[in-house]
Amino acid sequence: MMATNGKDASGVKDGVSSNHSSEEFAKSNGEARETPAPSKRQNGVAERPQRFTFSSEPTVEDIRRMQAEFTDERDWNQFHQPRNLLLAMVGEVGEVAELFQWRGEVAEGLPDWTESEREQLAHELSDVMIYLVELAEKCRVDLPQAVLRKMALNRLKYPASKVHGSAKKYTEYKD
Amino acid sequence: MMATNGKDASGVKDGVSSNHSSEEFAKSNGEARETPAPSKRQNGVAERPQRFTFSSEPTVEDIRRMQAEFTDERDWNQFHQPRNLLLAMVGEVGEVAELFQWRGEVAEGLPDWTESEREQLAHELSDVMIYLVELAEKCRVDLPQAVLRKMALNRLKYPASKVHGSAKKYTEYKD
């Protein structure tokens, strides 16, 4: 919404590839979807349940830019040093943990949770994301590309052929 | 890389908007950039330092899809219940914290850190991101859209006109 009024953000948006406002994102993307996966019953393989997907926007960079605008407009960069942001993220992770404590195991999709509990979880996961993104920015880590590099490493450490169905740590595998 | 060999991923990619592989992302995006902001010296306003930005890809949804493929290929969904993923994320946040401990304050951009320390940080921040995304997926939270909603709430809780330059919590402000 800040991006639509053009106020205070002029120095921030320059050179950033996406100029969508958060309102545009919300309009153009709608709700998350359950994507139908093809049935494999014909081949005798068990049918795969429908797969949940995220909206394509906002991107990680969109989130970085919007949070940077939010921080700039409030003159809050003076408080947002890396260690403060890290502690803020730790605090938000704690708030996520609070929502899961004393419950016993929770099934995928949170079938027993109320709508209000789900929305609270969405808020707390978002807070973790926002601080994670701002921490990466302030540390000059290109988070989307760093994730690609880490995923490539994970595939090398855990080859599918070797680790299938096992929860062992990579140091426990033998060649 | 998994997406390029076409193996095992056929049931996962259907219906997902982006079909880029991680190799394509890496090639098309390159490194993060320092975006030049316009000088305001002519107006007597202090010049703003160059702003760091992220690559535009992979998106949050791309990360969700790649991690889902990684987990599927290893038959690891049996271990990836919400509370296990939450604990995994907590562990990774701890690894980020370890990199910052005993250092005293750290300036934006981490000027005193070695390249190796920076890459280690990039790995650990990525691990937090990967588990955060998978936790949100398994909880059926559309994380990108949830972030938009939370940012809208944050702007209501902290109006720029009221909180400029102050670190008070929103409950401490008076109307």
PDB file of C-alpha atoms in Angstrom, chain A residues 83 86 89-90 135, chain B residues 90-104 106 113 117 120-121 124 128:
ATOM      1  CA  ARG A  83      22.084  -8.439  15.964  1.00  0.00           C
ATOM      2  CA  LEU A  86      18.482 -11.547  14.734  1.00  0.00           C
ATOM      3  CA  MET A  89      13.654 -13.045  14.543  1.00  0.00           C
ATOM      4  CA  VAL A  90      14.406 -15.293  17.523  1.00  0.00           C
ATOM      5  CA  LEU A 135      18.510  -9.573   8.474  1.00  0.00           C
TER       6      LEU A 135
ATOM      7  CA  VAL B  90      14.706 -23.530  15.632  1.00  0.00           C
ATOM      8  CA  GLY B  91      17.951 -25.492  15.239  1.00  0.00           C
ATOM      9  CA  GLU B  92      18.929 -23.483  12.170  1.00  0.00           C
ATOM     10  CA  VAL B  93      18.114 -20.193  13.892  1.00  0.00           C
ATOM     11  CA  GLY B  94      20.493 -21.375  16.608  1.00  0.00           C
ATOM     12  CA  GLU B  95      23.196 -21.894  13.988  1.00  0.00           C
ATOM     13  CA  VAL B  96      22.700 -18.324  12.760  1.00  0.00           C
ATOM     14  CA  ALA B  97      22.913 -17.087  16.367  1.00  0.00           C
ATOM     15  CA  GLU B  98      26.162 -19.007  16.850  1.00  0.00           C
ATOM     16  CA  LEU B  99      27.770 -16.997  14.033  1.00  0.00           C
ATOM     17  CA  PHE B 100      26.929 -13.726  15.815  1.00  0.00           C
ATOM     18  CA  GLN B 101      27.780 -14.707  19.395  1.00  0.00           C
ATOM     19  CA  TRP B 102      30.760 -13.225  21.312  1.00  0.00           C
ATOM     20  CA  ARG B 103      31.314 -10.574  18.644  1.00  0.00           C
ATOM     21  CA  GLY B 104      29.832  -7.421  20.125  1.00  0.00           C
ATOM     22  CA  VAL B 106      28.090  -5.993  14.063  1.00  0.00           C
ATOM     23  CA  TRP B 113      33.684 -10.726   8.296  1.00  0.00           C
ATOM     24  CA  GLU B 117      32.127 -16.422   7.396  1.00  0.00           C
ATOM     25  CA  GLN B 120      28.521 -19.752   6.264  1.00  0.00           C
ATOM     26  CA  LEU B 121      25.972 -17.113   7.238  1.00  0.00           C
ATOM     27  CA  GLU B 124      22.454 -20.846   7.744  1.00  0.00           C
ATOM     28  CA  VAL B 128      16.055 -21.068   8.166  1.00  0.00           C
TER      29      VAL B 128
END
